[in-house]
Amino acid sequence: MDKEPRLLGVIGHPIQHSLSPDMHNAVFKKLNLNCSYSAYDVTSEKLESFLEECIEKRFGGLNVTTPHKVDVIKYLDSVDENARRINAVNTIKFNEKIKIGYNTDGVGCINALREEGEKIKGKRILVLGAGGAARAITFQCALEGAEIIISNRTRENAINLSKEIREKLGRRVLVVNYSEKSIKDIMPQTDILINTTTVGMHPKANRSPITADTLRKEVTVMDIVYNPVETLLLKTAKRKGCKTIDGVGMLAHQGAESLKIWLNLKAPVDEMKKTVLEKLKAR
Ligand SMILES: NC(=O)c1ccc[n+]([C@@H]2O[C@H](COP(=O)([O-])OP(=O)(O)OC[C@H]3O[C@@H](n4cnc5c(N)ncnc54)[C@H](OP(=O)(O)O)[C@@H]3O)[C@@H](O)[C@H]2O)c1
């Protein structure tokens, strides 16, 4: 008789548009693994009891998305050094009754950049945004020896993030105003630009955080927004002659890192990307 499947999933609120179930279940099918991954709509009030339920049902692990990445920490038994530094968890592993938190967003972004031939060490990386994803990406890039520049609509959030990186990693981070002029002024000192703001995301896909005039063709432009796959920023950058990297690679790589944590598995990243692209096309 077949053993019960290993239960995995993602929690968030709302969650119905998550691509993670398709992406992970495609891996299980391809590798013939007896695992099952579902999306669970969990409100903040139900977060603690849902985690207890997962223990009772012997879940292997969970991904965590908006709005629980920070709040979930107080319900965990331990949090690895990386997630502790970022102060956000996107992956939980259940070890019997012990709940351990991790964050795979930063490593996922760096693996996606490396896959496209980018080096991180010594590079000057301009990050637009200072939200959850920006935190994971800036900390990881700084850890790996990049020079970080942050530009965010709410300047105070950029300043706070830069202070945290300096305090925790001893690395200086430059903050520039979120204006076309300030971003254009810093462009000659930028090797890679990463958009981590929500600007350009479906359904407001006709927006871009910056114009073509601000860019310079020697800069690699990555947008972590993956819906649409080719954002207006990426279209603009491509026309300018920049190398562009979309957000699907990061999505697949952060998922692959979660699978490594739960199942000690080297995930087929290309299969994950293919599944995401198919699902986005069908929407
Ligand atoms: N590819 C992947 O694997 C991956 C992983 C994680 C996230 N993402 C995507 O990354 C994006 C950000 O996610 P997150 O979790 O970091 O969100 P978040 O924590 O809510 O941060 C949102 C960021 O966008 C900025 N922002 C929002 N509206 C803006 C506007 N109209 N103009 C300028 N800036 C604006 C915010 O600036 P303020 O500080 O001024 O509010 C903040 O910096 C989302 O599109 C998400 O889907 C992709």
GROMACS .gro file of C-alpha atoms and ligand atoms in nm:
model
  331
    1MET     CA    1   0.000   0.000   0.000
    2ASP     CA    2   0.121   0.354  -0.082
    3LYS     CA    3   0.249   0.560   0.209
    4GLU     CA    4   0.072   0.889   0.280
    5PRO     CA    5   0.223   1.176   0.073
    6ARG     CA    6   0.464   1.421   0.236
    7LEU     CA    7   0.258   1.736   0.288
    8LEU     CA    8   0.398   2.075   0.191
    9GLY     CA    9   0.236   2.406   0.106
   10VAL     CA   10   0.229   2.783   0.106
   11ILE     CA   11   0.041   3.009   0.347
   12GLY     CA   12  -0.062   3.368   0.285
   13HIS     CA   13  -0.363   3.596   0.264
   14PRO     CA   14  -0.477   3.627  -0.013
   15ILE     CA   15  -0.317   3.323  -0.175
   16GLN     CA   16  -0.539   3.207  -0.462
   17HIS     CA   17  -0.309   3.345  -0.735
   18SER     CA   18   0.003   3.167  -0.604
   19LEU     CA   19   0.200   2.975  -0.867
   20SER     CA   20   0.389   2.777  -0.603
   21PRO     CA   21   0.156   2.470  -0.598
   22ASP     CA   22   0.192   2.419  -0.975
   23MET     CA   23   0.566   2.484  -0.962
   24HIS     CA   24   0.634   2.236  -0.680
   25ASN     CA   25   0.388   1.968  -0.786
   26ALA     CA   26   0.553   1.967  -1.132
   27VAL     CA   27   0.881   1.877  -0.958
   28PHE     CA   28   0.719   1.595  -0.759
   29LYS     CA   29   0.562   1.456  -1.076
   30LYS     CA   30   0.887   1.477  -1.272
   31LEU     CA   31   1.093   1.313  -0.997
   32ASN     CA   32   0.814   1.069  -0.904
   33LEU     CA   33   0.811   1.184  -0.540
   34ASN     CA   34   0.522   1.106  -0.308
   35CYS     CA   35   0.472   1.470  -0.202
   36SER     CA   36   0.180   1.708  -0.229
   37TYR     CA   37   0.192   2.090  -0.219
   38SER     CA   38  -0.117   2.310  -0.170
   39ALA     CA   39  -0.197   2.677  -0.108
   40TYR     CA   40  -0.367   2.768   0.222
   41ASP     CA   41  -0.543   3.098   0.280
   42VAL     CA   42  -0.455   3.173   0.643
   43THR     CA   43  -0.544   3.499   0.816
   44SER     CA   44  -0.321   3.651   1.086
   45GLU     CA   45  -0.568   3.541   1.358
   46LYS     CA   46  -0.542   3.178   1.245
   47LEU     CA   47  -0.166   3.171   1.187
   48GLU     CA   48  -0.061   3.011   1.517
   49SER     CA   49  -0.336   2.748   1.520
   50PHE     CA   50  -0.267   2.663   1.154
   51LEU     CA   51   0.097   2.587   1.238
   52GLU     CA   52  -0.013   2.358   1.521
   53GLU     CA   53  -0.248   2.182   1.279
   54CYS     CA   54   0.045   2.130   1.041
   55ILE     CA   55   0.239   1.958   1.320
   56GLU     CA   56  -0.057   1.730   1.398
   57LYS     CA   57  -0.088   1.643   1.029
   58ARG     CA   58   0.289   1.581   1.010
   59PHE     CA   59   0.361   1.843   0.744
   60GLY     CA   60   0.716   1.849   0.606
   61GLY     CA   61   0.727   2.224   0.548
   62LEU     CA   62   0.564   2.544   0.436
   63ASN     CA   63   0.641   2.849   0.230
   64VAL     CA   64   0.526   3.175   0.385
   65THR     CA   65   0.417   3.478   0.189
   66THR     CA   66   0.246   3.816   0.242
   67PRO     CA   67   0.146   3.921   0.506
   68HIS     CA   68   0.304   3.661   0.740
   69LYS     CA   69   0.678   3.668   0.663
   70VAL     CA   70   0.766   3.872   0.974
   71ASP     CA   71   0.482   3.786   1.212
   72VAL     CA   72   0.532   3.411   1.175
   73ILE     CA   73   0.873   3.436   1.346
   74LYS     CA   74   0.718   3.461   1.694
   75TYR     CA   75   0.555   3.117   1.651
   76LEU     CA   76   0.875   2.937   1.545
   77ASP     CA   77   1.115   2.743   1.769
   78SER     CA   78   1.423   2.867   1.587
   79VAL     CA   79   1.522   3.079   1.290
   80ASP     CA   80   1.842   3.037   1.093
   81GLU     CA   81   2.105   3.313   1.094
   82ASN     CA   82   2.014   3.442   0.748
   83ALA     CA   83   1.640   3.477   0.817
   84ARG     CA   84   1.716   3.625   1.160
   85ARG     CA   85   1.932   3.894   0.997
   86ILE     CA   86   1.666   3.979   0.738
   87ASN     CA   87   1.393   3.945   1.004
   88ALA     CA   88   1.165   3.760   0.760
   89VAL     CA   89   1.088   3.392   0.700
   90ASN     CA   90   0.963   3.249   0.370
   91THR     CA   91   1.028   2.881   0.445
   92ILE     CA   92   0.943   2.668   0.750
   93LYS     CA   93   1.071   2.317   0.807
   94PHE     CA   94   0.887   2.093   1.054
   95ASN     CA   95   1.124   1.864   1.236
   96GLU     CA   96   0.876   1.647   1.429
   97LYS     CA   97   0.729   1.916   1.658
   98ILE     CA   98   1.004   2.172   1.602
   99LYS     CA   99   0.937   2.459   1.359
  100ILE     CA  100   1.248   2.612   1.200
  101GLY     CA  101   1.243   2.930   0.987
  102TYR     CA  102   1.456   3.013   0.682
  103ASN     CA  103   1.460   3.273   0.405
  104THR     CA  104   1.545   3.166   0.050
  105ASP     CA  105   1.457   3.490  -0.139
  106GLY     CA  106   1.809   3.641  -0.132
  107VAL     CA  107   1.986   3.322  -0.237
  108GLY     CA  108   1.715   3.264  -0.499
  109CYS     CA  109   1.781   3.607  -0.651
  110ILE     CA  110   2.157   3.558  -0.653
  111ASN     CA  111   2.130   3.210  -0.808
  112ALA     CA  112   1.906   3.357  -1.080
  113LEU     CA  113   2.163   3.631  -1.149
  114ARG     CA  114   2.451   3.381  -1.155
  115GLU     CA  115   2.261   3.153  -1.389
  116GLU     CA  116   2.251   3.445  -1.633
  117GLY     CA  117   2.628   3.487  -1.604
  118GLU     CA  118   2.634   3.774  -1.352
  119LYS     CA  119   2.904   3.803  -1.086
  120ILE     CA  120   2.808   3.951  -0.749
  121LYS     CA  121   3.137   4.015  -0.568
  122GLY     CA  122   3.266   4.368  -0.626
  123LYS     CA  123   2.962   4.465  -0.837
  124ARG     CA  124   2.766   4.782  -0.770
  125ILE     CA  125   2.402   4.685  -0.734
  126LEU     CA  126   2.128   4.949  -0.734
  127VAL     CA  127   1.814   4.814  -0.566
  128LEU     CA  128   1.485   4.996  -0.625
  129GLY     CA  129   1.261   4.931  -0.324
  130ALA     CA  130   1.313   4.860   0.045
  131GLY     CA  131   1.033   4.611   0.119
  132GLY     CA  132   1.050   4.244   0.214
  133ALA     CA  133   1.213   4.116  -0.104
  134ALA     CA  134   1.460   4.407  -0.109
  135ARG     CA  135   1.567   4.322   0.247
  136ALA     CA  136   1.650   3.963   0.153
  137ILE     CA  137   1.827   4.064  -0.170
  138THR     CA  138   2.033   4.354  -0.028
  139PHE     CA  139   2.153   4.152   0.273
  140GLN     CA  140   2.250   3.853   0.057
  141CYS     CA  141   2.423   4.064  -0.209
  142ALA     CA  142   2.612   4.260   0.060
  143LEU     CA  143   2.714   3.932   0.226
  144GLU     CA  144   2.851   3.813  -0.107
  145GLY     CA  145   3.066   4.123  -0.151
  146ALA     CA  146   2.854   4.355  -0.367
  147GLU     CA  147   2.834   4.730  -0.309
  148ILE     CA  148   2.471   4.821  -0.246
  149ILE     CA  149   2.282   5.136  -0.341
  150ILE     CA  150   1.917   5.165  -0.234
  151SER     CA  151   1.647   5.392  -0.376
  152ASN     CA  152   1.296   5.376  -0.234
  153ARG     CA  153   0.979   5.586  -0.259
  154THR     CA  154   0.969   5.621   0.120
  155ARG     CA  155   1.326   5.737   0.184
  156GLU     CA  156   1.305   5.655   0.555
  157ASN     CA  157   1.261   5.284   0.477
  158ALA     CA  158   1.574   5.290   0.259
  159ILE     CA  159   1.770   5.468   0.534
  160ASN     CA  160   1.657   5.217   0.796
  161LEU     CA  161   1.755   4.921   0.576
  162SER     CA  162   2.095   5.076   0.501
  163LYS     CA  163   2.155   5.128   0.875
  164GLU     CA  164   2.063   4.766   0.950
  165ILE     CA  165   2.303   4.636   0.685
  166ARG     CA  166   2.582   4.854   0.827
  167GLU     CA  167   2.512   4.743   1.184
  168LYS     CA  168   2.474   4.372   1.110
  169LEU     CA  169   2.731   4.323   0.832
  170GLY     CA  170   2.961   4.622   0.879
  171ARG     CA  171   2.900   4.722   0.514
  172ARG     CA  172   2.829   5.078   0.403
  173VAL     CA  173   2.522   5.123   0.182
  174LEU     CA  174   2.446   5.432  -0.024
  175VAL     CA  175   2.090   5.569  -0.029
  176VAL     CA  176   1.975   5.784  -0.322
  177ASN     CA  177   1.646   5.968  -0.368
  178TYR     CA  178   1.370   5.788  -0.555
  179SER     CA  179   1.366   6.036  -0.845
  180GLU     CA  180   1.460   6.003  -1.212
  181LYS     CA  181   1.738   6.261  -1.163
  182SER     CA  182   1.901   6.093  -0.860
  183ILE     CA  183   1.876   5.747  -1.016
  184LYS     CA  184   2.021   5.878  -1.345
  185ASP     CA  185   2.306   6.044  -1.155
  186ILE     CA  186   2.405   5.713  -0.991
  187MET     CA  187   2.369   5.510  -1.314
  188PRO     CA  188   2.737   5.552  -1.423
  189GLN     CA  189   2.832   5.382  -1.092
  190THR     CA  190   2.583   5.098  -1.134
  191ASP     CA  191   2.655   4.751  -1.279
  192ILE     CA  192   2.324   4.579  -1.197
  193LEU     CA  193   1.983   4.736  -1.131
  194ILE     CA  194   1.721   4.525  -0.953
  195ASN     CA  195   1.361   4.640  -0.933
  196THR     CA  196   1.202   4.504  -0.615
  197THR     CA  197   0.914   4.752  -0.608
  198THR     CA  198   0.567   4.641  -0.708
  199VAL     CA  199   0.564   4.904  -0.987
  200GLY     CA  200   0.479   4.735  -1.319
  201MET     CA  201   0.306   4.436  -1.160
  202HIS     CA  202  -0.025   4.307  -1.297
  203PRO     CA  203  -0.286   4.464  -1.320
  204LYS     CA  204  -0.092   4.796  -1.345
  205ALA     CA  205   0.151   4.662  -1.603
  206ASN     CA  206   0.174   4.991  -1.795
  207ARG     CA  207   0.400   5.140  -1.525
  208SER     CA  208   0.777   5.142  -1.489
  209PRO     CA  209   0.984   5.274  -1.198
  210ILE     CA  210   1.222   5.453  -1.441
  211THR     CA  211   1.235   5.567  -1.805
  212ALA     CA  212   1.478   5.477  -2.085
  213ASP     CA  213   1.653   5.812  -2.048
  214THR     CA  214   1.762   5.720  -1.694
  215LEU     CA  215   1.917   5.387  -1.797
  216ARG     CA  216   2.256   5.321  -1.953
  217LYS     CA  217   2.306   5.024  -2.185
  218GLU     CA  218   2.599   4.872  -1.994
  219VAL     CA  219   2.375   4.805  -1.689
  220THR     CA  220   2.212   4.463  -1.641
  221VAL     CA  221   1.847   4.515  -1.546
  222MET     CA  222   1.662   4.257  -1.339
  223ASP     CA  223   1.295   4.286  -1.247
  224ILE     CA  224   1.180   4.047  -0.974
  225VAL     CA  225   0.816   4.113  -1.067
  226TYR     CA  226   0.717   3.801  -1.266
  227ASN     CA  227   0.360   3.888  -1.367
  228PRO     CA  228   0.391   4.002  -1.644
  229VAL     CA  229   0.713   3.814  -1.723
  230GLU     CA  230   0.840   4.099  -1.941
  231THR     CA  231   0.756   4.413  -1.744
  232LEU     CA  232   0.755   4.759  -1.899
  233LEU     CA  233   1.091   4.819  -1.725
  234LEU     CA  234   1.241   4.514  -1.896
  235LYS     CA  235   1.095   4.611  -2.236
  236THR     CA  236   1.238   4.961  -2.194
  237ALA     CA  237   1.577   4.827  -2.085
  238LYS     CA  238   1.591   4.581  -2.375
  239ARG     CA  239   1.521   4.861  -2.624
  240LYS     CA  240   1.799   5.063  -2.464
  241GLY     CA  241   2.038   4.772  -2.528
  242CYS     CA  242   2.064   4.649  -2.166
  243LYS     CA  243   2.089   4.283  -2.073
  244THR     CA  244   1.762   4.193  -1.897
  245ILE     CA  245   1.665   3.922  -1.646
  246ASP     CA  246   1.301   3.852  -1.555
  247GLY     CA  247   1.157   3.744  -1.218
  248VAL     CA  248   1.075   3.385  -1.312
  249GLY     CA  249   1.433   3.271  -1.247
  250MET     CA  250   1.426   3.407  -0.891
  251LEU     CA  251   1.085   3.251  -0.828
  252ALA     CA  252   1.211   2.909  -0.938
  253HIS     CA  253   1.542   2.937  -0.751
  254GLN     CA  254   1.388   3.048  -0.420
  255GLY     CA  255   1.149   2.749  -0.453
  256ALA     CA  256   1.440   2.519  -0.534
  257GLU     CA  257   1.620   2.636  -0.217
  258SER     CA  258   1.307   2.555  -0.012
  259LEU     CA  259   1.299   2.205  -0.163
  260LYS     CA  260   1.664   2.162  -0.064
  261ILE     CA  261   1.575   2.255   0.296
  262TRP     CA  262   1.270   2.026   0.318
  263LEU     CA  263   1.379   1.726   0.113
  264ASN     CA  264   1.754   1.765   0.063
  265LEU     CA  265   1.672   1.772  -0.306
  266LYS     CA  266   1.846   1.926  -0.606
  267ALA     CA  267   1.538   2.056  -0.783
  268PRO     CA  268   1.499   2.074  -1.163
  269VAL     CA  269   1.490   2.454  -1.187
  270ASP     CA  270   1.425   2.454  -1.563
  271GLU     CA  271   1.113   2.242  -1.514
  272MET     CA  272   0.994   2.485  -1.244
  273LYS     CA  273   1.048   2.786  -1.472
  274LYS     CA  274   0.868   2.609  -1.759
  275THR     CA  275   0.567   2.539  -1.538
  276VAL     CA  276   0.549   2.899  -1.416
  277LEU     CA  277   0.571   3.036  -1.771
  278GLU     CA  278   0.296   2.800  -1.890
  279LYS     CA  279   0.067   2.896  -1.604
  280LEU     CA  280   0.125   3.270  -1.656
  281LYS     CA  281   0.057   3.232  -2.029
  282ALA     CA  282  -0.271   3.053  -1.957
  283ARG     CA  283  -0.399   3.335  -1.733
  284LIG     N1  284   1.048   3.672  -0.832
  284LIG     C1  285   1.035   3.636  -0.706
  284LIG     O1  286   1.070   3.525  -0.665
  284LIG     C2  287   0.978   3.732  -0.606
  284LIG     C3  288   0.996   3.710  -0.468
  284LIG     C4  289   0.944   3.803  -0.378
  284LIG     C5  290   0.874   3.912  -0.426
  284LIG     N2  291   0.856   3.928  -0.560
  284LIG     C6  292   0.785   4.045  -0.613
  284LIG     O2  293   0.852   4.161  -0.566
  284LIG     C7  294   0.759   4.267  -0.546
  284LIG     C8  295   0.779   4.324  -0.405
  284LIG     O3  296   0.750   4.227  -0.309
  284LIG     P1  297   0.773   4.256  -0.153
  284LIG     O4  298   0.732   4.135  -0.080
  284LIG     O5  299   0.909   4.312  -0.129
  284LIG     O6  300   0.665   4.373  -0.128
  284LIG     P2  301   0.662   4.482  -0.011
  284LIG     O7  302   0.735   4.435   0.109
  284LIG     O8  303   0.520   4.525   0.000
  284LIG     O9  304   0.747   4.607  -0.071
  284LIG     C9  305   0.696   4.685  -0.176
  284LIG    C10  306   0.801   4.785  -0.223
  284LIG    O10  307   0.747   4.852  -0.339
  284LIG    C11  308   0.748   4.994  -0.317
  284LIG     N3  309   0.630   5.051  -0.382
  284LIG    C12  310   0.501   5.010  -0.373
  284LIG     N4  311   0.423   5.087  -0.450
  284LIG    C13  312   0.504   5.180  -0.510
  284LIG    C14  313   0.483   5.288  -0.600
  284LIG     N5  314   0.362   5.317  -0.647
  284LIG     N6  315   0.590   5.360  -0.639
  284LIG    C15  316   0.714   5.331  -0.593
  284LIG     N7  317   0.741   5.230  -0.507
  284LIG    C16  318   0.636   5.156  -0.465
  284LIG    C17  319   0.742   5.008  -0.165
  284LIG    O11  320   0.792   5.135  -0.130
  284LIG     P3  321   0.750   5.210   0.007
  284LIG    O12  322   0.851   5.168   0.109
  284LIG    O13  323   0.758   5.353  -0.027
  284LIG    O14  324   0.610   5.165   0.041
  284LIG    C18  325   0.835   4.894  -0.121
  284LIG    O15  326   0.969   4.930  -0.137
  284LIG    C19  327   0.621   4.207  -0.572
  284LIG    O16  328   0.585   4.237  -0.705
  284LIG    C20  329   0.643   4.057  -0.558
  284LIG    O17  330   0.554   3.981  -0.637
  284LIG    C21  331   0.908   3.841  -0.651
   0.00000   0.00000   0.00000
